[in-house]
XYZ file of C-alpha atoms in Angstrom:
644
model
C 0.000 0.000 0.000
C 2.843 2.063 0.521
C 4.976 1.829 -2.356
C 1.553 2.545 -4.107
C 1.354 5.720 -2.723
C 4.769 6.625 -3.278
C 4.239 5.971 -7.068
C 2.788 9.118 -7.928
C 5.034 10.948 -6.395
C 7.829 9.066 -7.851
C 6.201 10.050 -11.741
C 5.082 13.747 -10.792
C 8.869 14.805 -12.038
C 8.509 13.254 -15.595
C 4.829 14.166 -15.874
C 6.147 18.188 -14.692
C 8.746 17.682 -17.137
C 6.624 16.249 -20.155
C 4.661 19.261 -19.085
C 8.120 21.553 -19.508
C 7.211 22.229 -15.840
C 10.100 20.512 -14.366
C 13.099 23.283 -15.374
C 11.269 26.099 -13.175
C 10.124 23.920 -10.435
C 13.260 21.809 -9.929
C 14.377 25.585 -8.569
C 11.448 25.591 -5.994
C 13.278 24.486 -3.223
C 16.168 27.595 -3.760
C 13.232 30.126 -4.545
C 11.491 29.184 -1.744
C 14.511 29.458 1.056
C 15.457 32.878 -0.607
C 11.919 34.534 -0.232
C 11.711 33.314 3.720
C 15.191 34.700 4.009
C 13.679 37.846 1.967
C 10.496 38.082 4.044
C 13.107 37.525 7.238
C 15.130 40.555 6.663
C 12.188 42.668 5.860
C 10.477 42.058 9.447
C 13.979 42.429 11.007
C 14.514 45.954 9.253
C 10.853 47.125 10.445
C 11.185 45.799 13.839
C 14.439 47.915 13.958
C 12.688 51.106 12.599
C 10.023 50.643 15.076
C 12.403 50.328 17.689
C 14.258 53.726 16.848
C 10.778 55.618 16.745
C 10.180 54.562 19.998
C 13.088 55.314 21.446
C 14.537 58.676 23.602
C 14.828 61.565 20.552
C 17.307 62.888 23.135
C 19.315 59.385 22.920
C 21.353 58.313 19.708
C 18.766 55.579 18.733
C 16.407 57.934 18.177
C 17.346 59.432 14.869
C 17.508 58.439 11.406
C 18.579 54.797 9.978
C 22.378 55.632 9.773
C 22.188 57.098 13.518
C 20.879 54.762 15.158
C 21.778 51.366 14.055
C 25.515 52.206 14.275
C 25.078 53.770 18.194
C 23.341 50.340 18.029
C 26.682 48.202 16.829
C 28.440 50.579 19.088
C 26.655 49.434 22.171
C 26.206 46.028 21.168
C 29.521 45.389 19.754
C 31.982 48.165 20.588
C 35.398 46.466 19.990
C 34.506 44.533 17.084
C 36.100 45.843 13.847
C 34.553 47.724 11.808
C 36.847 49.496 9.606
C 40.220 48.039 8.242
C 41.730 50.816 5.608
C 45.628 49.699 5.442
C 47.253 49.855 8.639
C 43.941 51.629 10.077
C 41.961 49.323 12.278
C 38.519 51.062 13.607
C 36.130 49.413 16.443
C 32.000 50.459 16.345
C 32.948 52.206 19.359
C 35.581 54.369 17.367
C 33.587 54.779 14.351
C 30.448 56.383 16.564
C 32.915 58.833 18.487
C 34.685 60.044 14.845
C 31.135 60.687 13.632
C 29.763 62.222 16.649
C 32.772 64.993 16.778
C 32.009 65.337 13.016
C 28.275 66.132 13.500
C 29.182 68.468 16.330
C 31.781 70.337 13.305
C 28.475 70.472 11.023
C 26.296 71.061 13.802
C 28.880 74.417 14.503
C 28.124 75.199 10.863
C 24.611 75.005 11.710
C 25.046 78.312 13.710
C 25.294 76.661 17.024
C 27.078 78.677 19.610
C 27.797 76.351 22.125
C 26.419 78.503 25.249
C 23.853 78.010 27.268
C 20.876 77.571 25.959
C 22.574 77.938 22.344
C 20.405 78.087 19.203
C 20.205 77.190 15.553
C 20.390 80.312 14.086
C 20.406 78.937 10.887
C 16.823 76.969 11.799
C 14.213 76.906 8.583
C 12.762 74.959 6.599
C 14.625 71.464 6.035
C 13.217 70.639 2.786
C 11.323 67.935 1.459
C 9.353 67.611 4.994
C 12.478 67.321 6.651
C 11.936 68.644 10.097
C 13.353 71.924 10.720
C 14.803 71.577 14.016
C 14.901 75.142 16.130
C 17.279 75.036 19.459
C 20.391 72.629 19.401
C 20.355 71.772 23.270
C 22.920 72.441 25.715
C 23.099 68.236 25.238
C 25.028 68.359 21.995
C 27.455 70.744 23.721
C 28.830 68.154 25.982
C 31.180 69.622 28.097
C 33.606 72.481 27.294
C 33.482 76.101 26.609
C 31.953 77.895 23.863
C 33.375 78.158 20.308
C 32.592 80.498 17.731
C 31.070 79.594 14.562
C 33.917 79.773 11.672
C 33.669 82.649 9.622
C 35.998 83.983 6.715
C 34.528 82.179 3.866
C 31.430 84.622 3.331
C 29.249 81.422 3.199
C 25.627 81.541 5.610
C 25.182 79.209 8.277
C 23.980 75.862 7.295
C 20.694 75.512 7.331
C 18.872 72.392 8.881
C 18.358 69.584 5.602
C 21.207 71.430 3.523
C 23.142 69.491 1.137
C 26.768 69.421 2.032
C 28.720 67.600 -1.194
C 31.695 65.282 -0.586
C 34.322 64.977 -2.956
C 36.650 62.666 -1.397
C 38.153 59.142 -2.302
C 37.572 56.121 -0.374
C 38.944 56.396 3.085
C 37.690 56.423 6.702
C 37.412 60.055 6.572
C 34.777 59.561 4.315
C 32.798 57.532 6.237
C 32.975 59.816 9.329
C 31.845 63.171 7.486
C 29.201 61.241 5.898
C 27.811 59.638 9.467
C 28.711 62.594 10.629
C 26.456 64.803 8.235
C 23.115 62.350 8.643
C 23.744 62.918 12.761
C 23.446 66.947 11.702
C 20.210 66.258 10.387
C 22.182 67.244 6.677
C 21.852 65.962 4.068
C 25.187 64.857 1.210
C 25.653 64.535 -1.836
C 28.607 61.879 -3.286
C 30.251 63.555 -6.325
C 32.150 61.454 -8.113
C 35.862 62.284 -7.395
C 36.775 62.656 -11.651
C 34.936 65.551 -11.831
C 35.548 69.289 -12.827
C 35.092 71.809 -14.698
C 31.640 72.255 -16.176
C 30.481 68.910 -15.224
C 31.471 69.720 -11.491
C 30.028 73.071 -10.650
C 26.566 71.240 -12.713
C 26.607 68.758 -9.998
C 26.720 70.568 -6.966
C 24.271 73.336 -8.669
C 21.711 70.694 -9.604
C 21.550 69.195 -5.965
C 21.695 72.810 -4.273
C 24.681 72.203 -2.723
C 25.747 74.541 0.129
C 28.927 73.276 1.198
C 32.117 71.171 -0.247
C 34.451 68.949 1.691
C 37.242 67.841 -0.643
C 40.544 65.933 -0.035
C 43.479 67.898 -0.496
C 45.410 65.767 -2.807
C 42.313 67.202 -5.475
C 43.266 70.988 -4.771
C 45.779 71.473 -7.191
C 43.553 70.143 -10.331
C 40.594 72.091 -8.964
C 42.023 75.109 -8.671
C 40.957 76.855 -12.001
C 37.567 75.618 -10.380
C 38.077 77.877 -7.106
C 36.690 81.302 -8.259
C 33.552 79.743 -9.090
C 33.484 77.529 -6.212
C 33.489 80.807 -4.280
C 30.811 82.621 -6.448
C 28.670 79.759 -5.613
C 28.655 80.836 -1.456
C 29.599 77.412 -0.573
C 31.232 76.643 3.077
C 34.500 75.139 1.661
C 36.502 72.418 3.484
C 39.578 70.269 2.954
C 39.710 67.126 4.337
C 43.316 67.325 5.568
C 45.530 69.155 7.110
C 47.860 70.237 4.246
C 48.382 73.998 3.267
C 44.921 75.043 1.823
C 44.182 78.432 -0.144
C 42.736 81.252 1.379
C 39.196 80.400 2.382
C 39.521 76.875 2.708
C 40.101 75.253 6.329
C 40.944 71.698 7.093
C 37.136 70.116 8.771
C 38.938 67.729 10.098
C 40.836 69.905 12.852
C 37.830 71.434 13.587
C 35.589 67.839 13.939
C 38.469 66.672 16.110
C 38.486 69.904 18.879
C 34.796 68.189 19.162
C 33.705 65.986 21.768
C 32.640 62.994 20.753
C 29.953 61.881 23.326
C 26.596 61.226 21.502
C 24.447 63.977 19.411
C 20.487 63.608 20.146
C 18.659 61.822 17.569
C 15.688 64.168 17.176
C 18.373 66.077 15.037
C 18.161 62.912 12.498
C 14.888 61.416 13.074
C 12.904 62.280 9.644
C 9.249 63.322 9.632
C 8.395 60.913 6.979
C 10.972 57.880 6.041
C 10.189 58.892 2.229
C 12.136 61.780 3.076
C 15.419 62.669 0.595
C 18.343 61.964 3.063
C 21.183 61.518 0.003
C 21.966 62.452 -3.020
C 24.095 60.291 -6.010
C 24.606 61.233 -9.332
C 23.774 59.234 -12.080
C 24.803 59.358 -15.310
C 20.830 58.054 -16.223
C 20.271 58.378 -20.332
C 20.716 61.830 -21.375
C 23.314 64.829 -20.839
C 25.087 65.226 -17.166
C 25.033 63.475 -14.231
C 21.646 63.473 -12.425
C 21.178 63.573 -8.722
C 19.229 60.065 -7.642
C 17.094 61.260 -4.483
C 17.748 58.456 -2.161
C 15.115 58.343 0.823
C 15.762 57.156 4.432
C 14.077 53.947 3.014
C 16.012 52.904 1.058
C 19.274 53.516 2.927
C 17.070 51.572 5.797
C 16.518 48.916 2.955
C 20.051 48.354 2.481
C 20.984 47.572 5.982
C 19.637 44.170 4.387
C 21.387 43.712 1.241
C 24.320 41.172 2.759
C 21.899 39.420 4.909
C 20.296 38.635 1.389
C 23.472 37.547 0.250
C 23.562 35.442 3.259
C 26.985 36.777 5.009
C 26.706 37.068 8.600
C 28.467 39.263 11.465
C 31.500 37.140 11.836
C 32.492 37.848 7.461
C 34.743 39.855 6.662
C 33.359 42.145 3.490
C 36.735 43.541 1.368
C 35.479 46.434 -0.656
C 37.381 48.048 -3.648
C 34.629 50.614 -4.857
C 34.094 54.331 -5.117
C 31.930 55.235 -2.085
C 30.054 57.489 -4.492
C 28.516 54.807 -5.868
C 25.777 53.362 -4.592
C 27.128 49.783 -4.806
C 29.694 51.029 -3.027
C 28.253 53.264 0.240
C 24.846 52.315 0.205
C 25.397 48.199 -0.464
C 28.930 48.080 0.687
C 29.167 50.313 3.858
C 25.494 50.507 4.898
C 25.145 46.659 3.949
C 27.828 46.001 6.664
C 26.445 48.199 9.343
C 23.645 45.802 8.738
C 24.652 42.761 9.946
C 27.858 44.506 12.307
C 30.172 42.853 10.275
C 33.906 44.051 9.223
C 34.607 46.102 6.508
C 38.104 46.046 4.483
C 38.190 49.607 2.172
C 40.362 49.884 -0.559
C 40.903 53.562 -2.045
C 41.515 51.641 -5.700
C 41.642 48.157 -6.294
C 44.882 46.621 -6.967
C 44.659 42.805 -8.512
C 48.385 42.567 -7.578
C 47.192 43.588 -3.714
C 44.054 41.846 -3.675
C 44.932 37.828 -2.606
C 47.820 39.199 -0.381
C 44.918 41.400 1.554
C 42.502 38.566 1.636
C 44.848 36.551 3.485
C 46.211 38.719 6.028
C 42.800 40.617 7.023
C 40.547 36.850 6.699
C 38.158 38.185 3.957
C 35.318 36.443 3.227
C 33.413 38.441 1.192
C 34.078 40.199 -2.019
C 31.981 42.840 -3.590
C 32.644 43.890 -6.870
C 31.205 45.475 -10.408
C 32.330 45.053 -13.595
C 35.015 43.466 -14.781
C 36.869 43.644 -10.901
C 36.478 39.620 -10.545
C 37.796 39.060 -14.753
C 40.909 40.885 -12.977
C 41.018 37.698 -10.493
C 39.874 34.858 -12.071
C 39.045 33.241 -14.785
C 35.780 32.319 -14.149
C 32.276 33.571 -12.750
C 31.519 34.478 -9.502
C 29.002 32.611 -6.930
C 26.700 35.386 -6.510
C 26.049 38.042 -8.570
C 22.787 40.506 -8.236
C 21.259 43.823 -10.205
C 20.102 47.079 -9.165
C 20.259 50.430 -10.147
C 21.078 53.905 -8.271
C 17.289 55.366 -8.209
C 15.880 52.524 -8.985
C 13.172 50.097 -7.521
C 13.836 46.749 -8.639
C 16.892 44.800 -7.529
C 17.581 40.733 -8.768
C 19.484 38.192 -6.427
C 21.390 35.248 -7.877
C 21.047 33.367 -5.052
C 21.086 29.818 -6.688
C 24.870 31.008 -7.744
C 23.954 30.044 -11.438
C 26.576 30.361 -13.791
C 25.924 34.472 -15.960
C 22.865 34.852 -14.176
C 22.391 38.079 -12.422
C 19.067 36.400 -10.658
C 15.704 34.834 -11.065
C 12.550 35.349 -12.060
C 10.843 32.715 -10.494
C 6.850 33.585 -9.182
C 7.990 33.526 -5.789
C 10.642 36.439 -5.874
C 8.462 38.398 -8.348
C 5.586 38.328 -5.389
C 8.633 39.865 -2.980
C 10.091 42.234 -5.202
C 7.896 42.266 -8.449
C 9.055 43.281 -12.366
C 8.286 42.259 -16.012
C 10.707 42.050 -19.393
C 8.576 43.560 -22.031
C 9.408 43.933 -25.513
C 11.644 46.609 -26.654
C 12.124 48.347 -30.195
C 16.019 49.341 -30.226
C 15.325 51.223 -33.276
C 12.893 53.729 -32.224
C 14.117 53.164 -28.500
C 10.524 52.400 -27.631
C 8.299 49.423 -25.894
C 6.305 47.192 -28.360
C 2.801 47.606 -27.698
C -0.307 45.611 -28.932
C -3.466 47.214 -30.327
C -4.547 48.012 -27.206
C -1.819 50.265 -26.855
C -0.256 48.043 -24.158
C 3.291 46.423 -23.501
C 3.884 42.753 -24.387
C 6.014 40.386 -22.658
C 8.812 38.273 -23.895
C 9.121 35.106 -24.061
C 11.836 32.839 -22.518
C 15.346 33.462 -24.592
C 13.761 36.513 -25.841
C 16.166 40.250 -24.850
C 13.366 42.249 -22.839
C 13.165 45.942 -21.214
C 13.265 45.262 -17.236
C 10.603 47.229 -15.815
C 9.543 47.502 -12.147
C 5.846 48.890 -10.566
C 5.756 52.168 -9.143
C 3.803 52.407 -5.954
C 4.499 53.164 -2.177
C 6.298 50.340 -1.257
C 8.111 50.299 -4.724
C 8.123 54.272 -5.104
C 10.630 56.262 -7.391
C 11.391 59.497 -5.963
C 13.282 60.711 -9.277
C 16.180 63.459 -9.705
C 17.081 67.046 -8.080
C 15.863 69.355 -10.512
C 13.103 69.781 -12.609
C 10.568 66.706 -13.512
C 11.512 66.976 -17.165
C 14.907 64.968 -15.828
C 12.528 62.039 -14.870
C 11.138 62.013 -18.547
C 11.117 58.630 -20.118
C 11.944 56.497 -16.378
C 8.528 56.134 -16.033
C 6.227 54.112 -18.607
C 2.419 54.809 -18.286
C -0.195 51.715 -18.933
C 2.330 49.380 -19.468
C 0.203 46.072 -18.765
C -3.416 47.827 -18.204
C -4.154 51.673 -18.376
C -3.886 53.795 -15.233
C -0.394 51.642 -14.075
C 3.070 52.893 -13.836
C 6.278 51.027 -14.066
C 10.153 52.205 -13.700
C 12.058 52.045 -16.769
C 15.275 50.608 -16.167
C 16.758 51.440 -19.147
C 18.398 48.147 -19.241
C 17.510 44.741 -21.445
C 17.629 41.410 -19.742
C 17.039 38.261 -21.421
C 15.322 35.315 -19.112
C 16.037 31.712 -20.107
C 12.852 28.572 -19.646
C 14.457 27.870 -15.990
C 13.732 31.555 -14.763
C 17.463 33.177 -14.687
C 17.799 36.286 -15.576
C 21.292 37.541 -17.580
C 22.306 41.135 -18.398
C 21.897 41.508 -22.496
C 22.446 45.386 -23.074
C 21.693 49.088 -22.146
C 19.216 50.816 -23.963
C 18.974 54.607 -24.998
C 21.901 56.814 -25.520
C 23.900 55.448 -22.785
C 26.823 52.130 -22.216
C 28.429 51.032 -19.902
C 32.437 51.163 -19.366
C 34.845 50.279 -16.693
C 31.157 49.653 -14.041
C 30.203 53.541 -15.188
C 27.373 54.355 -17.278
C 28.257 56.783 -19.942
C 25.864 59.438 -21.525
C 26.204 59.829 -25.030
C 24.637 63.248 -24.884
C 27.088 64.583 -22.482
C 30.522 63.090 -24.573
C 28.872 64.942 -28.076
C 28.168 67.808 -25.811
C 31.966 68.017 -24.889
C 32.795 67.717 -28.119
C 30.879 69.749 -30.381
C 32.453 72.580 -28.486
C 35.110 72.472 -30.761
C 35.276 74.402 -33.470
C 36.288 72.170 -36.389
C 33.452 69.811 -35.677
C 30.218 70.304 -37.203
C 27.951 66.604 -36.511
C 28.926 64.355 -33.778
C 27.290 60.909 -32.898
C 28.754 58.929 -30.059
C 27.774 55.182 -28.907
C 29.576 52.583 -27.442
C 31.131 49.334 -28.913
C 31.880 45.872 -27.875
C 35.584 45.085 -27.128
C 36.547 41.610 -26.890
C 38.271 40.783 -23.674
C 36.280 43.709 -21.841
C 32.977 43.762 -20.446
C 30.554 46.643 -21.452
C 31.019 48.878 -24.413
C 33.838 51.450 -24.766
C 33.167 54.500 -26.327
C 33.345 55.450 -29.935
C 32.703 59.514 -31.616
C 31.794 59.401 -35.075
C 33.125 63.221 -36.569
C 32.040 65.157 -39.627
C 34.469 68.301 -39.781
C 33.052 71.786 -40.313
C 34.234 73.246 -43.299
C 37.264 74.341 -44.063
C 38.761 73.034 -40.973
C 40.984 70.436 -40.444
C 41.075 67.347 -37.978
C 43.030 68.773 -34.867
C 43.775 65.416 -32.689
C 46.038 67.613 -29.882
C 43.194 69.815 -29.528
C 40.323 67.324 -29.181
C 42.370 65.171 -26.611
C 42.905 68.403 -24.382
C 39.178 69.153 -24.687
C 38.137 65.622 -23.824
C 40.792 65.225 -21.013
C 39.533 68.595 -19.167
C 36.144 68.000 -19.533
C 35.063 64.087 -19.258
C 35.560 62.069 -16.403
C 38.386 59.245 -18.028
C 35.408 56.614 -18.469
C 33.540 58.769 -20.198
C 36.261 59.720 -22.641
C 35.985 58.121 -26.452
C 38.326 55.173 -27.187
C 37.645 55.401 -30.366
C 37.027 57.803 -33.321
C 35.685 57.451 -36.745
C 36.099 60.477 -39.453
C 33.109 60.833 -42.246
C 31.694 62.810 -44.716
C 28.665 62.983 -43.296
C 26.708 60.836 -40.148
C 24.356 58.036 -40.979
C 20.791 58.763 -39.774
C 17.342 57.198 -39.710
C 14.597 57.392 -41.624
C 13.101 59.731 -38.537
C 16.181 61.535 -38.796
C 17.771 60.378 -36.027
C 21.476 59.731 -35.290
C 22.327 56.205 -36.390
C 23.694 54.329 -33.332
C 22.793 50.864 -33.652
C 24.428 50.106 -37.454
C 27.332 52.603 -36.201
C 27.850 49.961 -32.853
C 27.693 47.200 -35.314
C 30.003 48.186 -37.675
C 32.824 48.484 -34.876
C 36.195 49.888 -35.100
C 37.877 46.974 -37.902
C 40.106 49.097 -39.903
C 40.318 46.135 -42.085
C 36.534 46.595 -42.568
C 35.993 50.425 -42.727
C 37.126 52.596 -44.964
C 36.848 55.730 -43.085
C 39.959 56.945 -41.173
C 39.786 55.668 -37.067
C 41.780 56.527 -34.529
C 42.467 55.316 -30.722
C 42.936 56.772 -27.645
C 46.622 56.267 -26.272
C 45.973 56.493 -22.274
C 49.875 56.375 -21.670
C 50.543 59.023 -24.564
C 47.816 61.120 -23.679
C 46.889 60.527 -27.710
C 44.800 59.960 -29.673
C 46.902 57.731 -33.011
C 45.594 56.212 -36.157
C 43.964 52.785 -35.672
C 46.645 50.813 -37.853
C 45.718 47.248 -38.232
C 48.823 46.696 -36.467
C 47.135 48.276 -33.502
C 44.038 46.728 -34.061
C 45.989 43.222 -33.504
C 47.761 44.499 -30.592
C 44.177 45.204 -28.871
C 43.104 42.222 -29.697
C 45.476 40.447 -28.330
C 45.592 41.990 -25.245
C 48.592 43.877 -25.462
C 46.998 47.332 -25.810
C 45.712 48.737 -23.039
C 42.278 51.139 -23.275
């Protein structure tokens, strides 16, 4: 009777797989374990965030995400390491008292006078419902006598909510000013540390910057940047203590004259968690960087992004990238605060470094983008996942399936739900039926992720105006009324459910784990005066992952092709990603039959001088060059022995 009942259950898996069943179920087990670990982390995170709103607003658990969970680590776990940065070793117990004498620098800047019963002079309106807060207490003073607030840089007193910027590389100082700042009750922006010029004084303009902290070691290219810098009103710091020009004084004397007993948290704690607590620019689709509003959510959200990864408190997390990326600060840093574990920072990664690191500091974790791990080894990584800066949508490889970047099994899309729908590359728009409604793929079929927009999946969009939003959000996508987050990015998902990158869409690519904006490179360049039509795209590179970037050039009558000039211009003005690898010189640029630039035959067509017949050229990184594409060249890149 037994074995009778066993038989069905014995021919269920070849009846599922006559039914072509079997390749998304045999993954049932794995999907299921990954959503309970999903639903886990989201209980944990809320039980946390109810705990903080309950708690003393004059105690440090009573402020915003960032506050309180690492006064949290500090009193749960004070000598455990937190921060490793070469020969630098920081506990949770040092990390909260560097970030408390920080906030109490900013809080100075704030118009705080220290005396009793000292005010915010600067107190107004935070922003974005941030609460204003009116009367820093005699409790942030701590003990000592009064200091005045600095003045000789003709900048007002910070503001409650103001954006302070950081442009600084990846060091514990960073993490400090940046703890520091959300302790304030201010709010930073991350500038991305290749920036100046134009592209610089956009970014801090286009979040409403009122104050810089840079590291010194950037002074001396920024200085042709200084007078405007100054015409801005910013408060401008150096993070150092190195001989600064007149109006520029090292924050990090002042933070450490400080005390660095605990700040209240009612200085933190936002009004509503929806509340813009960050800013990181984005390259998004068209022209220059964007600033991503980032919300306390989502900063709370990624407290749980290694717990989904399944590390624990006792890894050790070695981290190689920019802080002012997201994947960086928000995934890296915040991720670790998140389960207390240790942190190893690299200021650049260094493949030569990298195993010798591992095995002196224990690391057990490795976080990378791009083509970090081809560096390494030869070979795919275990886990691998997908997000975006302002996005809503993030994919988990948590089966560790060879290219996948995650799964799109029923069960995760109930947790964090999205759709592939067809995509046009030629007119850059979704297919729709006659309806008027988006279609989606089919299994093998290259798709445009999209993600719904609602209040627990919200998109809070740019700094700026809402024309910079234009064309993230698609309207009755699968029935009228709905709204969905446009990713911008084409994923392809196989019969078993795994998702794998395909392209980007648009008029941007991706090189060296940045996304490049074609608009902003033919910006740059049609500056110059012997080029009449530019068209920029990026191409596929064998041996590299993304797409470098090409410049197709039509000269403006009578001029002739200066190569000196157009490096200078693209070597001032681009962040090195962002700077063409390759150029093509025509007669005229190929267009469509809308009269649109022609990007997708011009990405095909490559960079073959054996194939093209119109002069190319490559950009020489040691020569600071740009030299004809020879075929000799052409081999030599190929091969591997010419570096772009």
């Amino acid at each position: 009777m037994a074995a009778l009942l066993l038989l069905p259950l014995l021919l269920l898996p070849l009846l599922l797989l006559k039914l072509r069943l079997w390749p998304q179920l045999r993954w049932l087990a794995a999907d299921l374990a990954f959503s309970v670990r999903a639903l886990r982390c989201k209980r944990a995170l809320r039980a946390r965030a109810l705990a903080a709103a309950a708690a003393d607003p004059e105690g440090p658990e009573g402020g915003c995400s960032l506050a309180w969970r690492l006064a949290q680590l500090a009193r749960q776990r004070p000598a455990h390491t937190f921060l490793i940065h070469g020969a630098q070793r920081f506990s949770y117990a040092e990390a909260e008292r560097q970030s408390n004498r920080a906030a109490r620098a900013f809080l100075r800047a704030r118009g705080w006078d220290g005396g009793p019963g000292g005010g915010d002079s600067g107190a107004g309106g935070a922003g974005e419902g941030e609460r204003a807060v009116h009367g820093v207490r005699d409790s942030v003073a701590g003990s000592g006598a009064a200091r005045p607030v600095r003045e000789g840089d003709g900048a007002a007193p910070l503001a409650p909510g103001a954006i302070v910027a950081l442009l600084l590389p990846a060091c514990p100082e960073f993490l400090w000013l940046w703890f520091g700042l959300a302790k304030a009750g201010l709010r930073v922006a991350f500038v991305p540390t290749a920036l100046r010029r134009g592209p610089l004084l956009h970014c801090l303009r286009s979040c409403g910057a009122r104050a810089l902290v840079l590291a010194p070691e950037f002074l001396e290219s920024l200085e042709p940047d200084l007078p405007a810098l100054r015409a801005m009103g910013l408060h401008l710091w150096a993070a150092g203590s190195e001989t600064h020009p007149a109006g520029i004084t090292d924050f990090l004397a002042e933070a450490s004259a400080e005390v660095d007993g605990p700040v209240p948290g009612y200085l933190s704690a936002p009004q509503n968690i929806m509340d813009t607590c960050l800013y990181i620019f984005t390259s998004g689709t068209t022209g220059l960087p964007k600033a991503a509003r980032i919300s306390h959510l989502k900063v709370l959200q990624c407290q749980g992004f290694y717990q989904l990864c399944g590390a624990h408190q006792e890894d050790v997390i070695y981290l190689a990238l920019p802080l002012y990326h997201m994947s960086g600060s928000l995934l890296g840093i915040v991720g670790c605060l998140g389960i207390g574990a240790t942190v190893v920072l690299k200021s650049k990664f260094s493949a030569g470094q990298f195993w010798e690191d591992c095995q002196q500091h224990g690391v057990t974790v490795f976080q990378y983008i791009g083509e970090l791990c081809r560096y390494l080894v030869n070979q795919p990584p275990v886990l691998e996942t997908y997000g975006l800066t302002e996005g809503n949508v993030a994919t988990f490889n948590y089966t560790g399936q060879r290219g996948a970047v995650g799964r799109a099994s029923w069960l995760y899309k109930h947790v964090f739900p999205f759709s592939l729908i067809r995509y046009d590359v030629t007119t850059g728009e979704p297919i729709r039926n006659t309806q008027g409604l988006c279609v989606a793929t089919s299994p093998g079929e290259p798709g445009l992720l999209v993600a719904p927009v609602n209040q627990q999946s919200p998109f809070l969009g740019y700094a700026g105006g809402p024309e910079l939003a234009r064309g993230k959000l698609l309207k009755d996508v699968f029935q009228p009324g709905d709204v969905f987050f446009n990713t911008g990015d084409l994923l392809v998902c196989d019969d078993q459910g795994f998702l794998r990158f395909h392209d980007r869409t648009g008029d941007t690519f991706r090189w060296k784990g940045e996304n490049v904006a074609t608009t902003e490179v033919a910006e740059a360049l049609e500056a110059l005066d012997f080029l009449q039509e530019v068209n920029v795209y990026g191409v596929t590179v064998p041996g590299h992952e993304g797409r470098a970037g090409m410049a197709a050039l039509v000269l403006r009558p009578p001029h002739s092709l200066d190569l000196v000039q157009l490096y200078v211009r693209v070597s001032e003005n681009l962040p090195p990603y962002a700077r063409p690898r390759f150029l093509r010189l025509q007669e005229s640029l190929a267009t469509t039959e809308t009269f649109k630039q022609q990007k997708v035959r011009m990405a095909k067509e490559g960079f073959d001088p054996s194939a093209l017949s119109d002069p190319l050229y490559i950009l020489d990184q040691a020569g600071g060059a740009y030299l004809p594409l020879t075929p000799a060249r052409y081999s030599a890149l190929l091969a591997g022995d010419l570096r772009i």
